Tab-separated table of C-alpha atoms in Angstrom:
chain	number	residue	atom	x	y	z
B	1	UNK	CA	201.780	76.836	21.613
B	2	UNK	CA	198.870	78.450	23.036
B	3	UNK	CA	199.554	79.721	26.536
B	4	UNK	CA	196.566	79.159	29.174
B	5	UNK	CA	195.887	82.391	31.168
B	6	UNK	CA	195.962	81.518	34.977
B	7	UNK	CA	195.944	83.304	38.209
B	8	UNK	CA	198.164	81.749	40.537
B	9	UNK	CA	198.125	83.162	44.249
B	10	UNK	CA	201.188	82.276	46.635
B	11	UNK	CA	203.135	83.156	49.426
B	12	UNK	CA	206.622	82.832	50.482
B	13	UNK	CA	207.972	86.103	49.125
B	14	UNK	CA	210.516	86.709	51.490
B	15	UNK	CA	213.637	86.276	49.359
B	16	UNK	CA	215.919	87.280	52.337
B	17	UNK	CA	218.602	85.490	53.468
B	18	UNK	CA	216.696	82.728	54.823
B	19	UNK	CA	214.403	82.771	51.753
B	20	UNK	CA	211.000	81.517	51.271
B	21	UNK	CA	210.407	79.423	47.936
B	22	UNK	CA	207.829	82.003	46.678
B	23	UNK	CA	210.184	83.692	43.992
B	24	UNK	CA	212.024	80.684	42.740
B	25	UNK	CA	208.402	79.270	42.473
B	26	UNK	CA	207.176	81.959	40.402
B	27	UNK	CA	210.016	81.948	38.056
B	28	UNK	CA	209.353	78.474	37.343
B	29	UNK	CA	205.746	79.234	36.591
B	30	UNK	CA	206.874	82.396	34.539
B	31	UNK	CA	209.095	80.287	32.449
B	32	UNK	CA	206.468	77.763	31.518
B	33	UNK	CA	205.344	77.536	27.934
B	34	UNK	CA	202.002	76.658	28.990
B	35	UNK	CA	200.808	79.532	30.858
B	36	UNK	CA	200.532	83.048	30.783
B	37	UNK	CA	200.456	83.756	34.400
B	38	UNK	CA	199.218	86.518	36.456
B	39	UNK	CA	200.909	86.069	39.808
B	40	UNK	CA	199.139	87.422	43.004
B	41	UNK	CA	201.726	87.585	45.919
B	42	UNK	CA	200.332	86.769	49.628
B	43	UNK	CA	202.618	88.638	52.129
B	44	UNK	CA	202.673	88.654	55.897
B	45	UNK	CA	205.262	91.492	56.287
B	46	UNK	CA	205.824	94.932	54.401
B	47	UNK	CA	209.235	94.202	53.348
B	48	UNK	CA	208.855	90.823	51.866
B	49	UNK	CA	211.245	91.508	48.775
B	50	UNK	CA	209.206	89.673	46.247
B	51	UNK	CA	206.246	92.272	46.934
B	52	UNK	CA	208.398	94.952	45.135
B	53	UNK	CA	209.564	92.619	42.215
B	54	UNK	CA	206.802	93.705	39.882
B	55	UNK	CA	208.505	91.908	36.986
B	56	UNK	CA	207.613	88.524	38.837
B	57	UNK	CA	204.615	89.537	41.011
B	58	UNK	CA	201.735	91.284	39.453
B	59	UNK	CA	199.771	92.149	42.822
B	60	UNK	CA	200.522	91.855	46.383
B	61	UNK	CA	198.046	91.419	49.499
B	62	UNK	CA	198.812	91.476	52.796
B	63	UNK	CA	197.257	88.491	54.481
B	64	UNK	CA	196.892	87.845	58.278
B	65	UNK	CA	199.185	85.314	60.035
B	66	UNK	CA	197.971	81.618	60.458
B	67	UNK	CA	198.026	82.376	64.359
B	68	UNK	CA	195.354	84.682	63.945
B	69	UNK	CA	193.274	81.788	62.966
B	70	UNK	CA	191.826	79.651	60.081
B	71	UNK	CA	188.783	82.132	59.571
B	72	UNK	CA	190.814	85.348	59.575
B	73	UNK	CA	192.969	84.185	56.470
B	74	UNK	CA	190.347	82.180	54.767
B	75	UNK	CA	188.168	85.461	54.850
B	76	UNK	CA	191.065	87.162	53.378
B	77	UNK	CA	191.759	84.917	50.696
B	78	UNK	CA	188.017	84.928	49.650
B	79	UNK	CA	188.201	88.806	49.641
B	80	UNK	CA	191.199	88.382	47.249
B	81	UNK	CA	189.795	85.941	45.142
B	82	UNK	CA	186.540	87.772	44.658
B	83	UNK	CA	188.707	90.583	42.943
B	84	UNK	CA	191.586	88.054	41.460
B	85	UNK	CA	189.798	84.905	40.506
B	86	UNK	CA	192.255	82.765	41.519
B	87	UNK	CA	192.858	79.433	39.789
B	88	UNK	CA	195.674	78.035	42.114
B	89	UNK	CA	197.057	78.550	45.395
B	90	UNK	CA	200.496	77.579	46.509
B	91	UNK	CA	201.130	78.017	50.159
B	92	UNK	CA	204.949	77.796	50.478
B	93	UNK	CA	205.373	78.115	54.449
B	94	UNK	CA	205.396	75.008	56.791
B	95	UNK	CA	203.506	77.287	59.218
B	96	UNK	CA	200.625	78.060	57.161
B	97	UNK	CA	200.030	74.468	55.404
B	98	UNK	CA	197.907	73.173	58.113
B	99	UNK	CA	195.694	76.134	57.663
B	100	UNK	CA	195.370	75.776	54.044
B	101	UNK	CA	195.207	71.900	54.210
B	102	UNK	CA	192.097	72.153	56.708
B	103	UNK	CA	190.461	74.729	54.195
B	104	UNK	CA	191.079	72.681	50.952
B	105	UNK	CA	187.254	72.070	50.601
B	106	UNK	CA	186.161	75.706	51.185
B	107	UNK	CA	188.956	76.850	48.796
B	108	UNK	CA	187.603	74.380	46.161
B	109	UNK	CA	184.056	75.863	46.561
B	110	UNK	CA	185.799	79.332	45.775
B	111	UNK	CA	187.131	77.658	42.519
B	112	UNK	CA	190.579	77.742	44.055
B	113	UNK	CA	192.736	74.687	43.549
B	114	UNK	CA	195.666	73.485	45.466
B	115	UNK	CA	197.806	70.651	45.439
B	116	UNK	CA	198.846	69.699	49.274
B	117	UNK	CA	199.630	66.810	51.106
B	118	UNK	CA	196.862	65.225	53.287
B	119	UNK	CA	196.874	65.792	56.887
B	120	UNK	CA	197.922	62.347	57.745
B	121	UNK	CA	200.970	62.722	55.304
B	122	UNK	CA	201.673	66.260	56.810
B	123	UNK	CA	201.360	64.974	60.400
B	124	UNK	CA	203.295	61.566	60.192
B	125	UNK	CA	206.347	63.242	58.758
B	126	UNK	CA	206.435	65.994	61.443
B	127	UNK	CA	209.901	66.335	63.127
B	128	UNK	CA	208.618	64.929	66.233
B	129	UNK	CA	207.022	62.041	64.614
B	130	UNK	CA	210.151	61.248	62.446
B	131	UNK	CA	211.199	57.970	64.721
B	132	UNK	CA	207.923	56.604	63.875
B	133	UNK	CA	207.634	57.496	60.343
B	134	UNK	CA	211.345	55.807	59.861
B	135	UNK	CA	209.822	52.425	61.612
B	136	UNK	CA	206.614	52.539	59.736
B	137	UNK	CA	208.266	53.108	56.408
B	138	UNK	CA	211.436	51.222	56.706
B	139	UNK	CA	213.525	54.368	56.372
B	140	UNK	CA	216.726	55.106	58.269
B	141	UNK	CA	215.965	58.144	60.637
B	142	UNK	CA	218.234	59.437	63.512
B	143	UNK	CA	216.893	58.939	67.015
B	144	UNK	CA	215.042	61.852	68.366
B	145	UNK	CA	212.419	63.024	70.888
B	146	UNK	CA	210.269	65.928	71.560
B	147	UNK	CA	210.584	68.286	74.711
B	148	UNK	CA	207.927	70.377	75.893
B	149	UNK	CA	209.847	71.269	79.038
B	150	UNK	CA	213.009	72.554	79.514
B	151	UNK	CA	213.879	70.820	82.735
B	152	UNK	CA	214.089	67.636	80.382
B	153	UNK	CA	217.344	68.968	79.225
B	154	UNK	CA	218.790	67.727	82.134
B	155	UNK	CA	218.036	63.993	81.554
B	156	UNK	CA	219.097	64.078	77.853
B	157	UNK	CA	222.314	62.145	78.356
B	158	UNK	CA	219.888	59.059	79.448
B	159	UNK	CA	219.209	58.912	75.565
B	160	UNK	CA	221.786	60.750	73.640
B	161	UNK	CA	225.458	61.682	73.733
B	162	UNK	CA	226.614	65.177	72.892
B	163	UNK	CA	226.448	66.750	70.510
B	164	UNK	CA	222.666	66.585	69.602
B	165	UNK	CA	220.883	68.684	67.047
B	166	UNK	CA	218.073	71.074	68.578
B	167	UNK	CA	215.485	71.749	66.217
B	168	UNK	CA	212.297	73.918	66.131
B	169	UNK	CA	209.006	72.675	65.340
B	170	UNK	CA	209.044	74.359	61.888
B	171	UNK	CA	212.257	76.040	61.554
B	172	UNK	CA	215.825	76.356	62.968
B	173	UNK	CA	218.136	73.865	63.917
B	174	UNK	CA	221.520	74.120	65.997
B	175	UNK	CA	224.031	71.743	67.029
B	176	UNK	CA	224.636	71.636	70.975
B	177	UNK	CA	227.936	70.268	72.015
B	178	UNK	CA	226.759	70.414	75.853
B	179	UNK	CA	223.701	70.932	78.345
B	180	UNK	CA	224.487	74.563	78.399
B	181	UNK	CA	224.433	75.001	74.711
B	182	UNK	CA	221.177	72.971	74.481
B	183	UNK	CA	219.594	75.023	77.249
B	184	UNK	CA	220.388	78.218	75.123
B	185	UNK	CA	218.996	76.881	71.867
B	186	UNK	CA	215.888	75.389	73.535
B	187	UNK	CA	215.051	78.838	74.603
B	188	UNK	CA	216.136	80.944	71.608
B	189	UNK	CA	214.015	78.428	69.254
B	190	UNK	CA	211.108	77.833	71.482
B	191	UNK	CA	210.783	81.568	71.953
B	192	UNK	CA	210.444	81.929	68.160
B	193	UNK	CA	208.786	78.851	67.090
B	194	UNK	CA	206.781	77.358	70.169
B	195	UNK	CA	207.042	74.165	71.607
B	196	UNK	CA	207.922	71.068	71.078
B	197	UNK	CA	211.599	71.412	70.732
B	198	UNK	CA	212.926	68.465	68.860
B	199	UNK	CA	216.126	66.949	70.217
B	200	UNK	CA	217.701	64.921	67.348
B	201	UNK	CA	220.790	62.488	67.361
B	202	UNK	CA	223.723	63.885	65.626
B	203	UNK	CA	224.819	62.017	62.608
B	204	UNK	CA	228.024	62.519	61.108
B	205	UNK	CA	228.316	62.719	57.419
B	206	UNK	CA	227.429	65.226	54.426
B	207	UNK	CA	223.979	66.889	54.157
B	208	UNK	CA	222.130	66.205	50.818
B	209	UNK	CA	219.095	67.152	49.874
B	210	UNK	CA	216.105	66.013	47.199
B	211	UNK	CA	213.378	68.336	45.713
B	212	UNK	CA	210.574	66.309	44.592
B	213	UNK	CA	207.112	66.135	43.529
B	214	UNK	CA	204.471	63.337	44.190
B	215	UNK	CA	201.074	62.924	42.258
B	216	UNK	CA	199.223	61.710	45.320
B	217	UNK	CA	198.966	58.246	43.605
B	218	UNK	CA	202.383	57.133	44.679
B	219	UNK	CA	204.266	58.315	41.693
B	220	UNK	CA	206.987	60.552	41.401
B	221	UNK	CA	206.378	63.339	39.170
B	222	UNK	CA	209.932	64.550	39.233
B	223	UNK	CA	213.060	64.617	41.739
B	224	UNK	CA	216.445	66.233	41.604
B	225	UNK	CA	218.827	65.293	44.220
B	226	UNK	CA	221.258	68.553	45.303
B	227	UNK	CA	224.395	69.041	47.532
B	228	UNK	CA	224.643	72.226	49.353
B	229	UNK	CA	228.112	73.744	48.361
B	230	UNK	CA	228.172	76.628	50.251
B	231	UNK	CA	225.878	77.184	53.566
B	232	UNK	CA	225.260	80.616	55.202
B	233	UNK	CA	225.416	81.011	59.085
B	234	UNK	CA	221.644	80.214	59.157
B	235	UNK	CA	222.174	76.939	57.521
B	236	UNK	CA	220.749	77.715	54.350
B	237	UNK	CA	222.138	77.010	50.899
B	238	UNK	CA	223.949	79.581	48.930
B	239	UNK	CA	225.106	77.582	46.395
B	240	UNK	CA	224.431	73.876	45.514
B	241	UNK	CA	225.083	71.243	42.669
B	242	UNK	CA	222.879	68.588	41.347
B	243	UNK	CA	224.187	65.003	41.741
B	244	UNK	CA	223.689	61.558	39.965
B	245	UNK	CA	222.813	59.562	43.095
B	246	UNK	CA	220.719	56.346	42.558
B	247	UNK	CA	220.351	55.749	46.269
B	248	UNK	CA	219.109	59.284	47.002
B	249	UNK	CA	216.310	59.081	44.060
B	250	UNK	CA	215.556	55.239	44.818
B	251	UNK	CA	214.730	56.346	48.608
B	252	UNK	CA	212.683	59.415	47.024
B	253	UNK	CA	210.677	56.997	45.114
B	254	UNK	CA	210.218	54.696	47.867
B	255	UNK	CA	208.950	57.653	50.310
B	256	UNK	CA	206.677	59.068	47.772
B	257	UNK	CA	205.431	55.516	46.752
B	258	UNK	CA	204.849	54.181	50.537
B	259	UNK	CA	203.007	57.507	51.456
B	260	UNK	CA	201.164	58.461	48.392
B	261	UNK	CA	202.907	61.676	48.589
B	262	UNK	CA	200.853	64.861	47.437
B	263	UNK	CA	202.541	67.891	46.235
B	264	UNK	CA	206.110	69.368	46.659
B	265	UNK	CA	208.518	67.987	49.113
B	266	UNK	CA	212.081	68.409	50.013
B	267	UNK	CA	213.846	65.814	51.844
B	268	UNK	CA	216.923	66.453	53.973
B	269	UNK	CA	219.216	63.658	54.304
B	270	UNK	CA	222.676	62.811	55.971
B	271	UNK	CA	224.819	60.826	53.697
B	272	UNK	CA	227.464	59.063	56.007
B	273	UNK	CA	231.073	57.782	55.047
B	274	UNK	CA	229.625	54.390	54.694
B	275	UNK	CA	227.116	55.839	52.285
B	276	UNK	CA	224.198	55.199	54.335
B	277	UNK	CA	221.406	57.761	54.023
B	278	UNK	CA	219.532	58.933	57.094
B	279	UNK	CA	216.342	60.981	56.563
B	280	UNK	CA	216.670	64.015	58.949
B	281	UNK	CA	213.520	65.819	57.693
B	282	UNK	CA	210.661	66.000	54.999
B	283	UNK	CA	209.659	69.464	54.238
B	284	UNK	CA	206.158	69.252	53.064
B	285	UNK	CA	206.385	71.959	50.159
B	286	UNK	CA	208.738	72.991	47.450
B	287	UNK	CA	212.132	74.335	48.810
B	288	UNK	CA	213.622	77.834	48.101
B	289	UNK	CA	216.359	76.271	45.955
B	290	UNK	CA	213.604	74.456	43.632
B	291	UNK	CA	214.663	76.813	40.696
B	292	UNK	CA	217.643	74.724	40.539
B	293	UNK	CA	215.487	71.946	39.471
B	294	UNK	CA	213.948	74.142	36.879
B	295	UNK	CA	217.306	75.004	35.513
B	296	UNK	CA	218.239	71.423	35.646
B	297	UNK	CA	215.348	70.489	33.468
B	298	UNK	CA	212.518	69.685	35.593
B	299	UNK	CA	210.129	72.700	36.013
B	300	UNK	CA	208.289	71.184	39.256
B	301	UNK	CA	206.380	74.664	39.940
B	302	UNK	CA	204.987	74.309	36.313
B	303	UNK	CA	204.113	70.377	36.765
B	304	UNK	CA	202.477	71.262	40.382
B	305	UNK	CA	200.241	74.014	38.904
B	306	UNK	CA	199.094	71.571	36.189
B	307	UNK	CA	198.514	68.885	38.712
B	308	UNK	CA	196.497	71.523	40.984
B	309	UNK	CA	194.399	71.924	37.850
B	310	UNK	CA	193.453	68.274	37.308
B	311	UNK	CA	195.801	67.722	34.420
B	312	UNK	CA	197.969	64.740	33.601
B	313	UNK	CA	201.718	65.399	33.939
B	314	UNK	CA	204.059	62.926	32.535
B	315	UNK	CA	206.838	62.235	35.005
B	316	UNK	CA	210.213	63.729	34.238
B	317	UNK	CA	212.833	61.071	33.322
B	318	UNK	CA	216.125	62.896	33.650
B	319	UNK	CA	217.657	66.030	34.701
B	320	UNK	CA	221.098	67.607	34.131
B	321	UNK	CA	223.858	66.653	36.503
B	322	UNK	CA	226.439	69.018	37.633
B	323	UNK	CA	224.206	72.014	37.267
B	324	UNK	CA	224.612	74.840	39.928
B	325	UNK	CA	223.067	77.751	41.792
B	326	UNK	CA	224.478	80.403	43.228
B	327	UNK	CA	222.382	82.772	45.220
B	328	UNK	CA	223.220	86.703	45.291
B	329	UNK	CA	221.750	89.622	47.069
B	330	UNK	CA	220.638	92.646	45.068
B	331	UNK	CA	219.448	95.899	46.274
B	332	UNK	CA	215.977	97.017	44.763
B	333	UNK	CA	215.377	100.707	44.799
B	334	UNK	CA	211.601	101.516	45.684
B	335	UNK	CA	209.637	104.526	46.383
B	336	UNK	CA	208.254	105.020	49.886
B	337	UNK	CA	204.688	105.375	48.219
B	338	UNK	CA	204.766	101.628	47.417
B	339	UNK	CA	205.576	100.797	51.012
B	340	UNK	CA	202.585	103.301	52.140
B	341	UNK	CA	200.452	101.650	50.010
B	342	UNK	CA	201.150	98.188	51.269
B	343	UNK	CA	201.393	99.354	54.916
B	344	UNK	CA	197.771	101.476	54.941
B	345	UNK	CA	196.076	99.452	52.268
B	346	UNK	CA	197.126	96.187	52.290
B	347	UNK	CA	197.723	95.878	48.734
B	348	UNK	CA	200.438	96.707	46.198
S	1	UNK	CA	251.445	46.116	42.283
S	2	UNK	CA	249.956	44.266	39.067
S	3	UNK	CA	246.514	44.990	40.154
S	4	UNK	CA	244.692	47.546	37.763
S	5	UNK	CA	243.416	50.471	39.630
S	6	UNK	CA	239.970	51.761	38.615
S	7	UNK	CA	238.887	54.950	39.126
S	8	UNK	CA	235.046	55.151	39.588
S	9	UNK	CA	233.343	55.169	36.285
S	10	UNK	CA	231.280	58.243	36.669
S	11	UNK	CA	233.924	60.429	37.443
S	12	UNK	CA	234.238	63.307	34.843
S	13	UNK	CA	237.795	64.782	34.321
S	14	UNK	CA	238.408	67.654	31.970
S	15	UNK	CA	241.423	67.999	29.818
S	16	UNK	CA	242.414	70.747	32.330
S	17	UNK	CA	242.541	68.814	35.451
S	18	UNK	CA	239.449	69.514	36.991
S	19	UNK	CA	237.540	66.399	38.369
S	20	UNK	CA	233.791	66.167	39.243
S	21	UNK	CA	232.158	63.142	41.491
S	22	UNK	CA	228.548	63.738	40.412
S	23	UNK	CA	227.556	61.221	43.056
S	24	UNK	CA	228.756	63.430	45.938
S	25	UNK	CA	229.047	66.822	43.969
S	26	UNK	CA	232.643	67.026	45.200
S	27	UNK	CA	235.319	68.607	42.688
S	28	UNK	CA	238.833	68.511	42.919
S	29	UNK	CA	241.937	69.615	40.542
S	30	UNK	CA	244.993	67.873	39.669
S	31	UNK	CA	248.030	69.212	37.945
S	32	UNK	CA	249.286	68.390	34.608
S	33	UNK	CA	251.288	65.299	35.759
S	34	UNK	CA	248.580	64.077	38.151
S	35	UNK	CA	246.345	64.535	34.958
S	36	UNK	CA	248.643	62.524	32.771
S	37	UNK	CA	248.764	59.638	35.647
S	38	UNK	CA	245.087	59.361	35.900
S	39	UNK	CA	244.582	59.211	32.049
S	40	UNK	CA	247.044	55.979	32.202
S	41	UNK	CA	244.960	54.803	35.146
S	42	UNK	CA	241.979	55.235	32.955
S	43	UNK	CA	243.581	53.445	30.025
S	44	UNK	CA	243.893	50.471	32.433
S	45	UNK	CA	247.830	50.639	32.873
S	46	UNK	CA	249.225	48.923	35.963
S	47	UNK	CA	251.756	50.833	38.191
S	48	UNK	CA	254.740	49.266	36.766
S	49	UNK	CA	253.720	50.456	33.168
S	50	UNK	CA	252.779	53.788	34.658
S	51	UNK	CA	256.354	54.017	36.503
S	52	UNK	CA	258.204	52.848	33.327
S	53	UNK	CA	256.355	55.859	31.353
S	54	UNK	CA	256.703	58.373	33.750
S	55	UNK	CA	260.365	57.799	35.033
S	56	UNK	CA	261.442	57.593	31.355
S	57	UNK	CA	259.767	61.163	30.473
S	58	UNK	CA	260.569	62.846	33.758
S	59	UNK	CA	263.722	63.373	36.013
S	60	UNK	CA	262.499	61.133	38.883
S	61	UNK	CA	263.817	57.843	40.441
S	62	UNK	CA	261.467	54.864	40.307
S	63	UNK	CA	261.819	54.615	44.048
S	64	UNK	CA	260.662	57.917	44.636
S	65	UNK	CA	258.016	57.921	42.051
S	66	UNK	CA	256.683	54.587	43.623
S	67	UNK	CA	256.254	56.576	46.814
S	68	UNK	CA	254.437	59.520	45.205
S	69	UNK	CA	252.274	57.246	43.183
S	70	UNK	CA	250.946	55.493	46.001
S	71	UNK	CA	250.582	58.509	47.861
S	72	UNK	CA	248.420	59.933	45.379
S	73	UNK	CA	246.760	56.731	45.126
S	74	UNK	CA	245.929	56.767	48.855
S	75	UNK	CA	244.456	60.339	48.460
S	76	UNK	CA	242.108	59.194	45.323
S	77	UNK	CA	241.031	56.378	47.773
S	78	UNK	CA	240.388	58.933	50.550
S	79	UNK	CA	238.182	60.723	48.413
S	80	UNK	CA	236.442	57.694	47.276
S	81	UNK	CA	237.323	58.251	43.624
S	82	UNK	CA	238.501	54.575	43.332
S	83	UNK	CA	236.256	51.763	42.684
S	84	UNK	CA	238.434	49.001	44.128
S	85	UNK	CA	240.976	49.111	47.031
S	86	UNK	CA	243.169	46.186	46.084
S	87	UNK	CA	245.830	48.354	44.479
């Protein structure tokens, strides 16, 4: 089969103990029989491991943080595109999605395709908007409120019973068993990710997840449910297994159909002992464990690239149940010259 | 005691006693006799039949076996591996 040469730029090369999805997405794209990809890494830090994985990433460019403003990031992308002629760009961090979604037309004019949720889809699934989302789409969600003032912690017992889950706008979640713990987590998370802080009702049950891809027309291109088998102290899956769970898939299809979801997504769910599913979060991108879906028979990164390029993608109809992933850490030996190159010139 | 105990149909049980529930991702191991009993349950045998076969084959009193058997069933129920709760 003739493989199409494409250039894909993506972020999330931080393959660390709290990994970004970049490397697993690249592995999916590289394992595709349809593409001969050139992979361009977009790195925010000098020590994102993916930058140094030359078997996976052809070239990496440092990019400014989204907090530096849309213009700075887009100008950098324009510079990179002039050199690399990017076909598809896949942002893999929640925190940069807003910038890229707002700039989708500018990117399109540059000849760069994306396949991202709309701003409306992105906004309405925000943690702080989850109760409204649950009501609108008739999905069970835990009660939650968004706090912008630490003093509001004093009044939490008006609406909640401890324990509660204290969450950051983009990342981080901790279970607080008392007001004192809630105060600590409020400070810890807000200093890192800003405000608001989300206080969410604690639902007792097992956390299960679904990785899925919507085509933006209400169709689910693929969906694979998973249960974390081993969770790190950062709450990340170190091991997981694919599940045969119709309820989880039905819920995923319903959400994608009702929201007309466009792009990758991860549903974070709690399954109670009564087998009820509560939606606790929608991450608007493919998750770091997406390679499990590839291993189970659904190459969602490949499908996402095809959709971005305007190609028809036939929805996946099955996947292998009982497929597992186990992460591992691995020490790469690199030369300081490479580190220097990236630090000084912003490319490697 | 005449009721048939039904394991959930999607439970996979290997010859070595590894059980996997694909709807939850949970896995369990059973010993050889547990595996034998699960096999009989899967064949649709009721408690009396299972008790007769096990007490004939192994050195165990029917009264003791009854206690062990229903303890075992209680564990299976707790693990949500059984479909009906009438046993």
